[in-house]
Amino acid sequence: MRYYSTNLSSEPVSFSQALLKGQAPDKGLYMPETIPVLAEEAILGFTGKTYDEIAFEVAWPYLAGAIGEDELHRIVKEAYDFDVPLEHVGARKYVMRLDQGPTASFKDFAARMMGRLMQYYLKLEGKKLLILTATSGDTGSAVANAFYGLDNIELVVLFPRAEVTDRQRKQMTTLGKNVRVLALDAKFDDCQALVKQAFADPDLDHLSLSSANSINIGRLIPQIVYYFYAFSRLRLENHPEKTIFSVPSGNFGDMMGGLLAMKMGLPVKKIIIATNANDAFPGFLRTGKYSKIEPSRNCISSAMNVGHPSNLARVVALYGGVMDELGTMHKPADMDLMRKELFSVSIPDEQTRETIRHAYQANKLMLEPHGAVGWAGLKEYFKANPDQDLEDQLCISLETAHPAKFPDEIQRLLGIVPTLPKSLEGLDGKKEIYEELPNNYPDFKEYLLKQS
Ligand SMILES: *Cc1c(COP(=O)(O)O)cnc(C)c1O
């Protein structure tokens, strides 16, 4: 399988090149040249398989020829050693909890597999990487945890001091070893800009910089798996019924996993793309005209405060269009097909809070702000389609973080403190190590040069 750039000006590359580079030289995103389609029997057969076995089957067509079978089996087995609960809410409506990994957000699914794949190729090629990641919270901790202790990889995480919670910070700063953490008195966008400037700086070429953010194809492939998994556990017997998924979305990496699953043959009726007040995509789907939200809007579902979803170029590519990294359309996408397959809605904070309250009171369903946006998106879909009989329709809404990551909001709304998952226990007693850096490029550059 070769990977092409969505900007169409760079040469197609192998999987390992796409993985280690992150972004294509023409600033496009790597996409597989063809989408592999799984046979219906294979998909129905997933019901008898474990999560890591399904992960192998889904990833294999993307990686065949790029890695040995045994090696991939080992990687997925190591990466997926935690539960993926499907919580029954009522009728045939479920919440898939993707919060049981070591940092309690769905980012663990991608980071753990990507880290291991990167290490495999680096060892093979005798190379080292210095990975730079700017984070608004969850990416930094998931990547830090997944890359912690790996040979051949040094990680530098930049975070905006005021924008991450104590718990999120401690998940990054209590690790040590090959994980270095920098606190900046800056916005997330400033951290991101410093990282981008470093990538473009020829003086740093010898450091082999790479990124672990959501544009990396190595993060996308693992995110296809849990859609197949959920279906395999909840479908009716001998019946490939079509499923509705609702996905709380920011940079659109998660929903791209669902979209690829559908294109690979998973029986999907609709994918609901639920955003917070950053509503660039719902507007695009409605009008066919794209305009990003600038600056992005601050909402309580903070990991989704994205004004211009970076994976949108991939969505557009799947529908035959071309969109560059700035959001300019160079070739229109098939909007009719997109509207048939996707539904998108923007959920304001007030409705998110109301959803958290109502879900708990009516169904004893505990949601945090991101998952609540997804759940509210599903409700909006029902409202928009009163003619459909949705009572017996299988619907799965994704919960992307553990409620204990947002204790203040939950306590305010529900009057209870969510119980800490095992993964978050004991953080308070651990020693934090991080450096502080001023928000300017020369200091950051000097810091990086000292690392080599
Ligand atoms: C990153 C994140 C999201 C958004 O996922 P995208 O792939 O960027 O759309 C949603 N919820 C949580 C908790 C996250 O950390």
mmCIF file of C-alpha atoms in Angstrom, residues 35-62 84 86 96 98 109 220-236 239-245 247 254-268 271 394 396 398:
data_model
loop_
_atom_site.group_PDB
_atom_site.id
_atom_site.type_symbol
_atom_site.label_atom_id
_atom_site.label_comp_id
_atom_site.label_asym_id
_atom_site.label_seq_id
_atom_site.Cartn_x
_atom_site.Cartn_y
_atom_site.Cartn_z
ATOM 1 C CA ILE A 35 -9.306 1.814 0.723
ATOM 2 C CA PRO A 36 -9.210 -1.927 1.404
ATOM 3 C CA VAL A 37 -12.642 -3.534 1.592
ATOM 4 C CA LEU A 38 -13.185 -6.409 4.019
ATOM 5 C CA ALA A 39 -15.471 -9.300 3.084
ATOM 6 C CA GLU A 40 -18.833 -9.414 4.869
ATOM 7 C CA GLU A 41 -17.958 -12.818 6.368
ATOM 8 C CA ALA A 42 -14.750 -11.424 7.792
ATOM 9 C CA ILE A 43 -16.638 -8.531 9.389
ATOM 10 C CA LEU A 44 -19.288 -10.857 10.858
ATOM 11 C CA GLY A 45 -16.459 -13.112 12.057
ATOM 12 C CA PHE A 46 -15.158 -10.317 14.286
ATOM 13 C CA THR A 47 -17.868 -11.260 16.771
ATOM 14 C CA GLY A 48 -15.745 -14.240 17.790
ATOM 15 C CA LYS A 49 -12.502 -12.280 18.052
ATOM 16 C CA THR A 50 -10.832 -10.236 20.768
ATOM 17 C CA TYR A 51 -10.131 -6.509 20.421
ATOM 18 C CA ASP A 52 -6.486 -6.996 19.478
ATOM 19 C CA GLU A 53 -7.366 -9.686 16.930
ATOM 20 C CA ILE A 54 -9.811 -7.290 15.280
ATOM 21 C CA ALA A 55 -7.144 -4.570 15.379
ATOM 22 C CA PHE A 56 -4.811 -6.879 13.499
ATOM 23 C CA GLU A 57 -7.388 -7.712 10.804
ATOM 24 C CA VAL A 58 -8.320 -4.068 10.265
ATOM 25 C CA ALA A 59 -4.748 -2.743 10.184
ATOM 26 C CA TRP A 60 -3.200 -5.553 8.168
ATOM 27 C CA PRO A 61 -4.373 -4.441 4.687
ATOM 28 C CA TYR A 62 -2.816 -1.011 5.346
ATOM 29 C CA VAL A 84 -13.623 -1.142 25.715
ATOM 30 C CA LEU A 86 -20.234 -0.653 25.587
ATOM 31 C CA MET A 96 -18.846 3.201 23.785
ATOM 32 C CA LEU A 98 -12.977 4.813 25.001
ATOM 33 C CA PHE A 109 -5.895 3.967 21.190
ATOM 34 C CA LEU A 220 -5.682 7.248 12.019
ATOM 35 C CA ILE A 221 -5.510 3.522 11.325
ATOM 36 C CA PRO A 222 -5.903 2.491 15.003
ATOM 37 C CA GLN A 223 -9.009 4.669 15.206
ATOM 38 C CA ILE A 224 -10.827 2.561 12.605
ATOM 39 C CA VAL A 225 -10.740 -0.494 14.831
ATOM 40 C CA TYR A 226 -13.196 0.348 17.605
ATOM 41 C CA TYR A 227 -16.016 0.984 15.109
ATOM 42 C CA PHE A 228 -15.669 -2.614 13.876
ATOM 43 C CA TYR A 229 -15.336 -3.818 17.443
ATOM 44 C CA ALA A 230 -18.530 -2.095 18.628
ATOM 45 C CA PHE A 231 -20.477 -3.485 15.698
ATOM 46 C CA SER A 232 -19.123 -6.983 16.304
ATOM 47 C CA ARG A 233 -20.398 -6.932 19.883
ATOM 48 C CA LEU A 234 -23.799 -5.301 19.349
ATOM 49 C CA ARG A 235 -25.099 -6.483 15.986
ATOM 50 C CA LEU A 236 -28.027 -8.865 15.830
ATOM 51 C CA HIS A 239 -27.580 -9.930 10.510
ATOM 52 C CA PRO A 240 -25.333 -7.164 9.204
ATOM 53 C CA GLU A 241 -27.676 -4.412 10.336
ATOM 54 C CA LYS A 242 -26.668 -0.845 9.674
ATOM 55 C CA THR A 243 -25.460 1.195 12.601
ATOM 56 C CA ILE A 244 -25.574 4.887 13.463
ATOM 57 C CA PHE A 245 -22.437 6.244 15.122
ATOM 58 C CA VAL A 247 -18.716 11.090 17.157
ATOM 59 C CA ASP A 254 -11.827 10.104 15.317
ATOM 60 C CA MET A 255 -14.612 10.550 12.766
ATOM 61 C CA MET A 256 -12.127 9.739 9.948
ATOM 62 C CA GLY A 257 -11.693 6.354 11.633
ATOM 63 C CA GLY A 258 -15.463 5.821 11.369
ATOM 64 C CA LEU A 259 -15.561 7.033 7.804
ATOM 65 C CA LEU A 260 -12.763 4.677 6.776
ATOM 66 C CA ALA A 261 -14.533 1.818 8.593
ATOM 67 C CA MET A 262 -17.651 2.526 6.528
ATOM 68 C CA LYS A 263 -15.646 2.634 3.286
ATOM 69 C CA MET A 264 -14.010 -0.668 4.304
ATOM 70 C CA GLY A 265 -17.423 -2.318 4.387
ATOM 71 C CA LEU A 266 -18.734 -1.805 7.915
ATOM 72 C CA PRO A 267 -22.542 -1.529 7.623
ATOM 73 C CA VAL A 268 -23.096 2.081 8.675
ATOM 74 C CA ILE A 271 -22.073 8.959 10.972
ATOM 75 C CA LEU A 394 -28.707 0.372 16.725
ATOM 76 C CA ILE A 396 -23.564 3.960 19.300
ATOM 77 C CA LEU A 398 -18.623 7.611 21.506
#
